[in-house]
Structures are given as C-alpha cells and as structure tokens.
XYZ file of C-alpha atoms in Angstrom:
652
model
C 42.222 30.958 -58.125
C 38.582 29.898 -57.863
C 39.641 26.347 -56.981
C 41.992 27.655 -54.310
C 39.193 29.777 -52.885
C 36.884 26.774 -52.794
C 39.493 24.648 -51.043
C 40.081 27.434 -48.537
C 36.357 27.646 -47.787
C 36.184 23.873 -47.310
C 39.155 24.001 -44.950
C 37.556 26.853 -43.014
C 34.308 24.905 -42.768
C 36.198 21.895 -41.417
C 37.899 24.089 -38.830
C 34.552 25.515 -37.710
C 33.117 22.018 -37.384
C 36.008 21.062 -35.110
C 35.575 24.216 -33.036
C 31.835 23.617 -32.602
C 32.364 20.049 -31.386
C 35.231 21.189 -29.155
C 32.881 23.767 -27.646
C 30.441 21.085 -26.500
C 33.233 18.849 -25.198
C 34.597 21.738 -23.143
C 31.079 22.412 -21.852
C 30.733 18.808 -20.704
C 34.218 18.867 -19.155
C 33.426 22.024 -17.229
C 30.101 20.552 -16.120
C 31.790 17.384 -14.816
C 34.357 19.355 -12.820
C 31.663 21.562 -11.319
C 29.560 18.511 -10.466
C 32.524 17.102 -8.555
C 32.873 20.378 -6.667
C 29.152 20.435 -5.823
C 29.231 16.823 -4.620
C 32.351 17.497 -2.586
C 30.687 20.509 -0.947
C 27.310 18.708 -0.724
C 25.532 21.425 -2.706
C 22.004 20.370 -3.686
C 20.284 23.584 -4.759
C 21.403 23.087 -8.376
C 21.597 19.812 -10.300
C 24.149 18.910 -12.967
C 21.584 19.459 -15.730
C 20.965 22.996 -14.468
C 24.716 23.593 -14.503
C 24.947 22.350 -18.077
C 22.173 24.753 -19.100
C 23.909 27.710 -17.410
C 27.191 26.974 -19.162
C 25.319 26.592 -22.442
C 23.702 30.001 -21.924
C 27.087 31.617 -21.297
C 28.621 30.107 -24.430
C 25.502 31.035 -26.421
C 25.850 34.679 -25.378
C 29.530 34.644 -26.368
C 28.816 33.103 -29.774
C 25.885 35.404 -30.456
C 27.438 38.717 -29.466
C 31.165 38.014 -29.383
C 31.837 36.523 -32.822
C 31.657 38.582 -36.035
C 29.575 37.710 -39.060
C 31.606 35.760 -41.572
C 29.321 35.395 -44.590
C 27.412 38.243 -46.134
C 26.767 37.024 -49.625
C 23.279 35.518 -49.204
C 21.054 36.804 -51.982
C 17.413 35.770 -52.541
C 16.433 34.384 -55.943
C 12.859 34.225 -57.223
C 11.366 30.970 -58.480
C 7.845 32.178 -59.164
C 7.080 29.348 -61.567
C 7.436 26.696 -58.849
C 4.602 25.982 -56.421
C 6.554 23.905 -53.896
C 10.046 23.908 -52.347
C 12.712 21.439 -53.410
C 14.725 19.373 -50.937
C 17.854 19.696 -53.091
C 18.555 22.537 -55.510
C 21.250 22.688 -58.219
C 22.326 26.216 -59.087
C 24.269 27.066 -62.260
C 26.848 29.729 -61.490
C 28.909 30.638 -64.572
C 28.725 27.131 -65.955
C 29.461 25.427 -62.619
C 26.722 23.602 -60.747
C 26.442 23.889 -56.965
C 24.164 21.831 -54.732
C 22.038 23.427 -51.993
C 19.800 21.700 -49.461
C 16.549 22.893 -47.905
C 16.974 24.421 -44.431
C 13.393 25.583 -43.845
C 10.920 28.355 -44.560
C 11.675 32.006 -43.772
C 8.867 34.520 -43.387
C 9.038 37.561 -45.734
C 9.466 39.919 -42.794
C 12.657 38.159 -41.697
C 14.293 37.776 -45.097
C 17.036 40.234 -44.130
C 17.572 38.721 -40.671
C 18.948 35.408 -41.885
C 21.846 34.262 -39.740
C 25.098 35.535 -41.235
C 27.373 33.936 -38.630
C 28.774 30.635 -39.869
C 29.829 29.625 -36.356
C 26.268 29.918 -35.061
C 25.088 27.836 -37.980
C 27.625 25.127 -37.133
C 26.512 24.777 -33.509
C 22.868 24.416 -34.575
C 22.375 20.672 -34.932
C 19.950 18.778 -37.089
C 17.013 17.689 -34.850
C 17.466 14.124 -36.064
C 20.781 14.054 -34.190
C 18.826 14.219 -30.938
C 16.463 11.442 -31.898
C 18.851 9.012 -33.533
C 22.049 9.621 -31.559
C 21.335 11.167 -28.149
C 17.922 9.822 -27.121
C 18.530 6.037 -27.529
C 21.163 5.695 -24.755
C 19.080 7.843 -22.388
C 15.918 5.801 -22.869
C 17.698 2.434 -22.960
C 19.509 3.180 -19.714
C 16.170 3.951 -18.056
C 14.899 0.481 -18.951
C 18.173 -1.368 -18.380
C 18.709 0.100 -14.901
C 15.065 -0.249 -13.849
C 14.622 -1.513 -10.294
C 11.956 -4.099 -11.038
C 11.317 -4.831 -7.383
C 9.793 -1.441 -6.602
C 8.549 -0.864 -10.146
C 6.329 -3.956 -10.222
C 5.198 -3.369 -6.649
C 3.555 -0.139 -7.872
C 2.916 -1.267 -11.452
C -0.821 -0.554 -11.511
C -0.395 2.986 -10.209
C 2.522 3.683 -12.555
C 0.532 2.556 -15.600
C -2.408 4.722 -14.542
C -0.243 7.821 -14.128
C 1.733 7.194 -17.320
C -1.121 6.343 -19.709
C -4.345 7.816 -18.376
C -2.638 10.688 -16.585
C -0.582 11.756 -19.596
C -3.666 11.663 -21.844
C -5.662 13.733 -19.345
C -2.824 16.238 -19.008
C -2.441 16.484 -22.784
C -6.101 17.284 -23.439
C -6.436 19.702 -20.518
C -3.325 21.630 -21.541
C -4.357 21.537 -25.208
C -7.838 22.926 -24.547
C -6.604 25.599 -22.152
C -3.968 26.697 -24.650
C -6.612 26.873 -27.373
C -8.418 29.382 -25.186
C -5.161 31.307 -24.783
C -4.697 31.329 -28.564
C -8.223 32.709 -28.993
C -7.392 35.424 -26.453
C -4.185 36.268 -28.325
C -6.179 36.611 -31.510
C -8.622 39.001 -29.850
C -5.889 41.283 -28.483
C -3.885 41.199 -31.704
C -0.967 39.124 -30.370
C -1.306 36.371 -33.003
C 0.334 37.108 -36.349
C -0.177 33.757 -38.082
C -2.279 30.576 -37.965
C -2.487 28.515 -34.768
C -4.913 25.587 -34.960
C -6.562 23.455 -32.291
C -4.456 20.462 -33.345
C -1.350 22.577 -32.745
C -2.557 23.207 -29.183
C -3.099 19.473 -28.637
C 0.358 18.780 -30.030
C 1.807 21.263 -27.549
C -0.118 19.488 -24.788
C 1.415 16.149 -25.814
C 4.928 17.606 -26.038
C 4.840 19.363 -22.689
C 3.200 16.395 -20.913
C 6.480 14.469 -21.162
C 7.932 14.816 -17.653
C 11.612 14.360 -16.924
C 12.214 14.753 -13.166
C 15.917 13.918 -13.517
C 16.867 16.559 -10.949
C 14.335 15.377 -8.381
C 15.203 11.696 -8.879
C 18.917 12.408 -8.525
C 18.285 14.139 -5.200
C 15.955 11.309 -4.124
C 18.677 8.802 -4.929
C 21.329 10.799 -3.083
C 19.170 11.294 0.019
C 17.655 7.772 -0.176
C 14.094 9.086 -0.144
C 11.080 6.807 0.242
C 11.380 3.952 -2.272
C 7.693 3.879 -3.194
C 7.654 7.592 -4.002
C 10.841 7.142 -6.024
C 9.296 4.204 -7.899
C 6.114 6.145 -8.700
C 8.000 9.161 -10.038
C 10.624 7.149 -11.919
C 8.089 4.734 -13.408
C 5.825 7.547 -14.526
C 8.676 9.494 -16.126
C 9.988 6.412 -17.953
C 6.653 5.385 -19.426
C 5.082 8.785 -20.021
C 7.946 9.780 -22.332
C 6.924 6.864 -24.510
C 3.229 7.761 -24.216
C 3.882 11.430 -25.036
C 5.818 10.691 -28.211
C 3.214 8.203 -29.468
C 0.452 10.661 -28.541
C 2.153 13.421 -30.525
C 2.448 11.082 -33.525
C -1.261 10.297 -33.256
C -2.177 13.991 -33.182
C -0.034 14.646 -36.246
C -1.855 11.749 -37.962
C -5.229 13.397 -37.236
C -6.487 14.391 -40.698
C -10.226 15.179 -40.960
C -11.921 14.927 -44.330
C -13.642 17.922 -45.886
C -12.716 21.534 -46.457
C -11.745 22.391 -42.861
C -8.840 20.053 -42.135
C -8.562 21.266 -38.525
C -12.178 20.759 -37.406
C -13.265 17.861 -35.224
C -14.046 14.681 -37.129
C -15.159 11.533 -35.301
C -13.732 9.205 -37.945
C -10.367 10.960 -37.872
C -10.405 10.907 -34.058
C -10.920 7.157 -33.856
C -8.326 6.710 -36.569
C -5.840 8.609 -34.392
C -6.742 6.383 -31.437
C -6.081 3.360 -33.632
C -2.760 4.862 -34.722
C -1.825 5.360 -31.052
C -2.629 1.771 -30.107
C -0.988 0.368 -33.229
C 2.222 2.352 -32.875
C 2.564 1.665 -29.162
C 1.838 -2.060 -29.366
C 4.028 -2.489 -32.454
C 6.913 -0.628 -30.848
C 6.506 -2.644 -27.657
C 6.603 -5.927 -29.548
C 9.598 -4.868 -31.609
C 11.593 -3.924 -28.525
C 10.664 -7.096 -26.653
C 11.435 -9.326 -29.653
C 14.843 -7.722 -30.144
C 15.630 -8.326 -26.480
C 14.518 -11.943 -26.738
C 16.616 -12.513 -29.880
C 19.676 -11.076 -28.113
C 19.028 -13.333 -25.121
C 18.819 -16.418 -27.351
C 22.003 -15.487 -29.218
C 23.964 -14.987 -26.003
C 22.579 -18.218 -24.539
C 23.189 -20.641 -27.400
C 26.561 -19.310 -28.527
C 29.968 -19.166 -26.866
C 30.140 -15.390 -26.959
C 30.686 -15.313 -23.212
C 34.191 -16.604 -23.921
C 34.885 -13.316 -25.746
C 33.560 -10.511 -23.515
C 34.554 -7.761 -25.950
C 32.518 -9.301 -28.788
C 29.674 -10.010 -26.396
C 29.528 -6.412 -25.210
C 29.763 -5.081 -28.770
C 26.898 -7.294 -29.954
C 24.774 -6.287 -26.958
C 25.412 -2.606 -27.689
C 24.624 -2.858 -31.413
C 21.479 -4.946 -30.944
C 20.172 -2.519 -28.346
C 20.842 0.595 -30.428
C 19.533 -0.976 -33.648
C 16.165 -1.502 -31.940
C 15.573 2.245 -31.969
C 16.537 2.661 -35.629
C 14.606 -0.433 -36.721
C 11.417 0.825 -35.083
C 11.800 4.270 -36.667
C 12.488 2.722 -40.078
C 9.336 0.583 -39.815
C 7.121 3.541 -38.917
C 6.932 2.808 -35.190
C 8.384 4.780 -32.284
C 11.983 4.071 -31.370
C 11.609 5.487 -27.848
C 9.019 2.859 -26.897
C 10.944 0.074 -28.621
C 14.308 0.828 -27.019
C 12.696 1.281 -23.583
C 11.139 -2.180 -23.568
C 14.246 -3.590 -25.213
C 16.212 -2.323 -22.208
C 13.762 -3.906 -19.758
C 13.899 -7.219 -21.654
C 17.682 -7.152 -21.874
C 17.974 -6.536 -18.125
C 15.546 -9.351 -17.317
C 16.860 -12.046 -19.667
C 20.064 -11.213 -21.568
C 21.864 -9.900 -18.493
C 21.744 -13.407 -16.958
C 23.546 -14.861 -19.984
C 26.402 -12.367 -20.082
C 29.830 -13.030 -18.680
C 30.897 -11.219 -15.518
C 33.032 -8.795 -17.548
C 30.205 -8.035 -19.980
C 27.721 -7.404 -17.188
C 29.986 -4.784 -15.696
C 30.872 -3.310 -19.091
C 27.293 -2.949 -20.329
C 26.106 -1.352 -17.093
C 28.968 1.137 -17.081
C 28.860 1.772 -20.838
C 25.212 2.797 -20.940
C 25.513 4.720 -17.688
C 28.313 6.828 -19.174
C 26.479 7.290 -22.488
C 23.321 8.286 -20.611
C 25.223 10.831 -18.525
C 27.019 12.401 -21.502
C 23.979 12.461 -23.804
C 21.706 13.983 -21.190
C 24.152 16.704 -20.209
C 24.885 17.376 -23.883
C 21.187 17.986 -24.514
C 20.850 20.328 -21.538
C 23.976 22.213 -22.619
C 22.503 22.567 -26.090
C 19.273 23.904 -24.565
C 21.196 26.785 -23.027
C 23.027 27.347 -26.285
C 19.830 27.216 -28.367
C 18.282 30.129 -26.472
C 20.717 32.431 -28.299
C 21.737 30.446 -31.399
C 18.305 29.274 -32.630
C 17.233 31.541 -35.500
C 13.449 31.240 -35.328
C 12.474 32.071 -31.742
C 8.986 33.508 -31.216
C 8.364 34.636 -27.636
C 4.811 35.612 -26.751
C 4.265 36.703 -23.113
C 0.580 35.781 -23.226
C 1.291 32.312 -24.603
C 4.127 31.721 -22.098
C 2.074 32.750 -19.048
C -0.886 30.727 -20.294
C 1.374 27.702 -20.795
C 2.646 27.838 -17.201
C -0.907 28.064 -15.849
C -2.097 25.241 -18.133
C 0.791 22.983 -17.082
C 0.039 23.572 -13.402
C -3.669 22.807 -13.842
C -2.963 19.827 -16.091
C -0.555 18.328 -13.564
C -3.039 18.870 -10.732
C -5.857 17.228 -12.714
C -3.452 14.403 -13.494
C -2.170 13.653 -9.977
C -4.929 14.283 -7.438
C -8.006 12.647 -9.064
C -5.994 9.609 -10.186
C -4.452 9.235 -6.735
C -7.918 9.309 -5.178
C -9.138 6.581 -7.529
C -6.006 4.494 -7.051
C -6.260 4.727 -3.261
C -9.653 3.048 -3.442
C -7.908 -0.168 -4.462
C -4.485 0.191 -2.853
C -3.647 -1.393 0.466
C -0.857 1.107 1.007
C -2.385 4.500 0.179
C -0.630 7.252 -1.724
C -0.514 9.840 1.030
C -1.182 13.542 0.580
C 2.466 14.466 1.031
C 3.390 11.970 -1.713
C 0.776 13.511 -3.994
C 2.037 17.037 -3.296
C 5.607 15.916 -4.019
C 4.552 14.261 -7.291
C 2.692 17.428 -8.225
C 5.794 19.493 -7.468
C 8.132 17.113 -9.325
C 6.585 17.416 -12.785
C 9.714 18.819 -14.423
C 10.129 19.019 -18.182
C 13.397 18.076 -19.781
C 15.167 16.323 -22.632
C 12.143 14.586 -24.170
C 9.978 17.713 -24.310
C 12.869 19.639 -25.862
C 13.584 16.909 -28.437
C 9.912 16.691 -29.436
C 9.611 20.466 -29.750
C 12.777 20.986 -31.808
C 11.970 18.158 -34.212
C 9.582 20.362 -36.212
C 10.020 24.148 -36.174
C 8.922 24.879 -39.734
C 5.720 26.814 -38.961
C 4.881 29.855 -36.864
C 2.960 27.843 -34.284
C 5.708 25.240 -33.871
C 8.359 27.937 -33.461
C 6.324 29.558 -30.687
C 5.823 26.156 -29.025
C 9.559 25.445 -29.153
C 10.519 28.796 -27.601
C 7.930 28.362 -24.845
C 9.043 24.783 -24.162
C 12.616 25.978 -23.786
C 11.618 28.523 -21.131
C 9.488 25.953 -19.290
C 12.416 23.529 -19.143
C 14.678 26.282 -17.798
C 12.200 27.250 -15.086
C 11.389 23.723 -13.922
C 15.015 22.548 -13.830
C 16.313 25.600 -11.982
C 13.420 26.546 -9.691
C 11.616 23.248 -9.101
C 14.809 21.193 -9.094
C 16.468 23.587 -6.666
C 13.475 23.453 -4.319
C 13.354 19.659 -4.051
C 15.317 19.325 -0.804
C 13.322 22.024 1.060
C 10.095 20.505 -0.242
C 11.061 17.051 1.075
C 11.669 18.565 4.486
C 8.474 20.621 4.433
C 6.335 17.622 3.463
C 8.016 15.400 6.091
C 8.934 12.711 3.558
C 11.347 10.225 5.081
C 14.892 10.014 3.766
C 17.828 7.744 4.525
C 15.991 4.643 3.240
C 18.094 1.995 1.493
C 16.233 1.277 -1.773
C 17.838 -2.155 -2.176
C 16.892 -3.610 1.202
C 13.744 -4.210 3.165
C 13.249 -2.597 6.562
C 14.722 -4.684 9.405
C 12.366 -7.229 10.952
C 10.488 -6.243 14.051
C 11.784 -7.264 17.491
C 8.485 -8.868 18.428
C 8.191 -12.119 16.516
C 4.522 -12.542 17.397
C 3.746 -9.183 15.795
C 5.273 -10.536 12.610
C 3.107 -13.630 12.814
C 0.011 -11.507 13.249
C 0.992 -9.225 10.370
C 1.458 -6.119 12.536
C 5.175 -5.520 11.978
C 6.657 -3.319 9.263
C 8.424 -6.247 7.587
C 5.204 -8.227 7.374
C 3.271 -5.175 6.246
C 5.761 -4.501 3.472
C 5.587 -8.050 2.155
C 1.816 -8.198 2.489
C 1.671 -5.015 0.443
C 3.878 -6.606 -2.201
C 1.577 -9.611 -2.380
C -1.582 -7.516 -2.311
C -0.573 -5.132 -5.097
C 1.131 -7.715 -7.295
C -1.291 -10.599 -6.845
C -3.598 -10.232 -9.810
C -1.072 -9.155 -12.449
C 2.503 -9.651 -11.445
C 2.168 -13.070 -9.795
C 0.502 -14.552 -12.876
C 3.301 -13.290 -15.062
C 5.923 -14.332 -12.525
C 4.771 -17.956 -12.529
C 4.747 -18.219 -16.318
C 8.054 -16.395 -16.651
C 9.773 -18.444 -13.943
C 8.628 -21.834 -15.239
C 8.933 -21.339 -18.992
C 10.504 -18.112 -20.308
C 13.477 -17.952 -17.952
C 14.584 -21.559 -18.683
C 14.202 -20.987 -22.446
C 15.969 -17.624 -22.663
C 18.541 -17.801 -19.875
C 20.757 -20.143 -17.876
C 18.490 -19.832 -14.818
C 15.149 -21.187 -13.695
C 13.954 -24.769 -13.271
C 14.757 -27.270 -16.041
C 12.071 -27.396 -18.727
C 11.982 -31.160 -18.279
C 10.273 -30.551 -14.926
C 7.829 -27.840 -16.070
C 6.770 -28.965 -19.568
C 4.578 -32.033 -20.205
C 6.377 -35.344 -20.633
C 5.584 -35.514 -24.355
C 7.681 -32.333 -24.820
C 10.763 -34.046 -23.412
C 12.883 -33.713 -26.558
C 12.151 -30.012 -26.963
C 12.677 -29.430 -23.242
C 16.102 -31.056 -23.286
C 17.153 -29.055 -26.361
C 16.089 -25.697 -24.911
C 17.327 -26.235 -21.369
C 20.836 -24.977 -20.794
C 23.337 -27.470 -19.325
C 24.206 -24.876 -16.686
C 20.749 -25.335 -15.181
C 21.664 -28.909 -14.230
C 25.250 -28.114 -13.256
C 24.649 -25.042 -11.125
C 24.225 -25.752 -7.446
C 22.287 -22.538 -6.954
C 20.176 -20.726 -9.517
C 21.200 -17.300 -10.695
C 19.425 -14.567 -8.798
C 19.052 -10.971 -9.932
C 19.947 -8.095 -7.653
C 16.428 -6.739 -7.446
C 14.377 -9.949 -7.182
C 11.392 -9.695 -4.890
C 10.017 -11.705 -2.014
C 6.439 -12.858 -2.603
C 4.974 -14.643 0.388
C 2.041 -17.009 0.545
C -0.026 -17.665 3.628
C 2.014 -20.713 4.541
C 5.454 -19.338 3.975
C 6.327 -17.993 7.428
C 7.588 -19.918 10.459
C 9.337 -18.600 13.568
C 11.960 -20.798 15.235
C 13.266 -20.552 18.801
C 16.241 -22.901 19.045
C 14.925 -26.299 17.994
C 11.235 -25.440 18.420
C 9.093 -23.942 15.693
C 6.076 -21.773 16.516
C 3.425 -21.270 13.835
C 0.488 -18.899 13.548
C -1.939 -21.514 14.842
C 0.177 -22.009 17.958
C 1.499 -25.477 17.135
C 5.127 -26.330 17.793
C 7.567 -29.074 17.038
C 11.215 -30.017 16.600
C 13.235 -28.291 13.921
C 13.576 -31.489 11.939
C 9.923 -31.428 11.022
C 7.905 -28.224 11.440
C 4.327 -27.256 10.804
C 3.423 -24.412 8.458
C 0.692 -21.820 8.849
C -1.887 -23.866 6.966
C -1.145 -27.009 9.010
C 0.881 -28.824 6.386
C 4.134 -30.508 7.324
C 7.220 -28.607 6.187
C 10.371 -30.221 4.954
C 13.087 -31.604 7.234
C 16.678 -30.452 7.174
C 17.594 -33.127 4.637
C 14.745 -32.040 2.407
C 15.911 -28.454 2.773
C 19.362 -29.523 1.595
C 17.776 -31.115 -1.453
C 15.865 -27.907 -2.141
C 19.135 -26.019 -1.834
C 20.648 -28.247 -4.502
C 17.700 -27.540 -6.771
C 18.024 -23.792 -6.255
C 15.098 -23.259 -3.882
C 17.011 -22.673 -0.673
C 15.463 -20.561 2.046
C 16.573 -17.037 2.766
C 17.037 -16.459 6.491
C 16.828 -13.192 8.399
C 18.149 -13.208 11.978
C 16.929 -10.817 14.665
C 17.890 -11.243 18.363
C 17.961 -15.013 18.397
C 14.736 -15.335 16.396
C 15.049 -16.810 12.925
C 12.473 -15.851 10.328
C 12.470 -18.225 7.372
C 11.388 -16.690 4.050
C 11.308 -19.057 1.048
C 13.069 -17.265 -1.752
C 11.672 -17.946 -5.187
C 13.650 -17.228 -8.288
C 13.812 -13.604 -9.358
C 10.902 -12.005 -11.137
C-alpha cells in the first residue's frame, strides 16, 4: 500500500508539472493572439510585454485564491547540533531513507506560513532557469540583429552611456537608498539587517534598462534612427555592465571585523574583478564567434544547411554556459558572440542557414522575453517571500528618477562638446523617459532571494518593472508627439540626396551632412578598425574581402594563399552586408552632368577621365570595370538627371 501511495504521489506530481507548463504555454498563446488584435487595430498604448504581465497577474490570482491546498503534512524538525544548513538531507522514516533538497531559509515568524499549495510550488521556477535557458537567446538576438551602421556611428556616445552612465546611476541609486534604509531604521520600518553593499547591489540591479516597449514603438513608427541607436545600444551594453557590476559588488569583501565597512583595498579589488570579468567574458564571446566562423569557412557544412544551423545554434548557446562555468559572465560573452557571429560567420552561411538562424533566434527571443514577463505577473502572487515596504518603494522610485537624470543630462552635455551632430534636448528628454526596467533587472533580482534585504529588493524591482512597462511604455507615443521627434524615417536607408548638386558639393545638403557626420564620429576609432578588419580579418574569417595575397607582405605568400578562400577569386562582386556603411573621404565625391564632370574646385572634363576633389585623376570607364571585377564598384545615386558617385567600400 505504501508503494502504491508513493507511485500515486509521483504520478500526481508529474500531472502538476504538465499543468504548470501548459499554463505558461496558454499564456503565451493568449498573448500572441492579443498582440495580433492590437496590431490589427493599431493599438499602441500597451505593448506585448505589458499584455503578458497582465495575463500572468490574472493567472497568479487564480492559482493563489482559486486552488485549494493539497499538502498539509509539513512538520519542522530540530537539528540543534548542526551549525549550518545542508544542501541535501537524508531522512530516515521507519527504516526508509528519503532525500530532501534545500529550498532556502524561512524566518521563525513565517514558519507556519509555508506554502501548502503544490501547484503554486510547481509554477515557481528555479532562478537558474532564467539565466541558463531564457536569457541567452534574448541577449544573443540583441547582438546578432544589431544594426552596425547606426550603432558604430554613435559608438562613443553609446559606450559613455552604457559604462560611465550605468556606474554613475548605480552609485547614486545605492547611496540614496542607503539614506532611505537609515530613515526606515529610524521610524521602525526595518525589521532585519540591510547593509550599504546591499543598497549598491540594488543600484546595480535596477540600473539595467530594458526599453523593449519603447524600442518596439520606435521601430513600428520608424522614429529617428540616431535616437533609436542610442537607446538600443545603451540597453544592450548596460545589461552586460549591470550584471558584471553586481558581481563586483558581491565580491566586495573588506578585511576586519566589520565586513560591510568601506575598505580601499577591497574597493580596488572589486574594480579589478569588474575589469577582469568583463574583458574575459568579451574575449570568450569573440573567440567563440571566430572559431565558428573558421569552422563554417573551411568545411563543407554549407552543403548541409540543417547541420550548419544546428552547429551555429549550439556554438552560440554554449558560449553562455562556457563563460559561466569559467567564472565569467555569460551575458557579456553571448552578446559579443552574437555581434561576432553577425559580422563574420553570417557571411559564410548558406542562404538557407542565414534565413534559418535569423528566424530561429528571433522566435526564441520573442518567446523567452514574453515568458519572463508572464512569469513576472505570476510571481507577484506565487512568490512566497515578498516583502513590500512603502518607504523603500517610494524611495526607490525617487532614486531611479534622480539616477537616470544624473546619468543622461550631464553625460549628454559632455558628449555634445565633441559631437558634430549634437544630442538635442528633446532626444535627452526622450532617453530620460525611456529608462524602463525589464527582464534583466528581474532576473538579477530573483537570482538571490535568501535574505531579508534581497527579498525586499526583489519585491520592489517587480513593482518598478510593472510601473515602467505599463505607464512609461504606454506613454511613449504621446511623448514622441509632445517632444516633436520625427517619425516615418526608414532606418535602413539614407535620406534622399538634395536637389541642388552644388549644395552637396559644398557640404550643405542633408545627404552630405549625414555622411560627414558618419566620418566625423567614426574617424578616430571605427575607421582604424574598419581598415584592419577589411584588409586582414574579413579575408581570414570569411569568403569576402580582398585576397590576402594583395594585403599581406610578399614573404607571407604561402600563408596568404592557404587562408584566402577560393570564392574570393571566383566571385565577381564581394559579399556585402545589409547594414554596411558609407565612409567618404575628401576626394570621393564627383557630380556628373551628361558627359561632363564638375568637381569642388570647379574643374570639368569628359566622363572618360574625371578629376577628383583633391585634383587627382580618377579612373576611366575601363578602369571602373576592372574595379567592379575586383569588388570595388561604385554605388550610384540618381536625382533629377544628376549622378552622385559614392565609392562603396566593403562592409564594416
């Protein structure tokens, strides 16, 4: 009879597992159908992630108050002789041994409030599920789908916002929250320990922005591409910075009796941990991407698209797990792995694999993100250790607002000192408004809820995510209109050339201004990398770029021939990525009327031999044909009988 009872309990547990997973699948299905309805009706006041949270809340209420308790046999046992908890415990019950695993600490005051509903226990996932299963496709997709053209155009500003801005926001929020904690202690609202390092950890967690709602609306309305690039680039990189920053704060261990006091040696050690973890994770992600590119280049996997796609998927996902196993941060590693894969490996894939990988990670990203937001709504009612403090919650909202303001406005002022195209006030206000919190903040907060302070931080983070997704996300469209930010801009194309060709020559037209801005902002960093990448890395890692026999010294001829792909010699035109950029030099622009070419210095000549802006003779039509064969053909833009000739270099 006992064996039958045990088998029945196991069968019941299996059934509950199936029901819990079915619950989330039905949530996602309902979310998808509602998204279709909203898109069909052009509803923009609520994003799909907000919908997922609402449905999660509804199901959470049903599970919490609509399902009966199913297990009431929990009984506390005393182990007074032990001074530490055990991860696994074997209990002898009438000669039979049963294994129990550690779930976490329970305060003495809540010993009789332990969750008795098995169904609620089933829908409460292990936090490692979020990090190892759900986060990798979200982060990889961000890197793999990155629009490098606009990203690198604003690279300096993005790095400043992501690194310096996130650090500033973390320390401002942490210090303000420490003051709030002191106030709570004075008024008797604090019932357990809450250290300064806990406040800094909360600052790092909540500094991870995730403006998925705002970016989705930007993409749908085709908002200004530079504003989109600044927000997207900051959100992609500051997730990585926030998680490494939180790891560094956890590693802060002062020597002496007070382990939570400031210690200079421990501080600099934490800084070293931050730099070491970030650089190591970056290198691991880039190396994995390079290895995948080499494998796809020097094998015949492109003949088997299914195997090629499977290898690409496994190599990309293993980057996250490998970094975590080695003590680094998988988020940083998989992000830069995605960027490397998009830049190199994508060129080596077959046509079928290119389409499959793009669609595969887009679908995984969509499902994982909506799953997390659905679980957020569910967790508000199913999580067993919520601690809501009104003082802490109000203080957190004020601290986040001040931290975001101190992050955006001073940095924008400093960046505008060196930018040719200034970050306008309406852009700054929109970036200030768009600092939503989302999946990363939730995943960081739920990863450790063992102590009183961490439980309060998790509950507060959950409310902040709800507020920013619903209120801030819903107000994005009115805010765009109020700030007069232009919409209807195609992010994949440049503005049309001006009608006045002489304005283009003088640099007064919008097309010239846009390209001059690209050159100005990318000159000192991006152009150096572009030259090295175009001449050496691209030919080694992909089937594109100039042959290494033309870029390496003559004494490297054997190595150059071995590393250069035969396709480089056979292709009539080099492979070009979708988001390659135009980078113009001073002598790259000529304007042709019929058979006569006008240059900036006023000289003219027949089309067969023209004069460039710096006075040097340009190539004839036969020479242009030769350049076309070598993959350096010109890209022509026609406007009212005027032909503007832009030399198109290989993609960056």
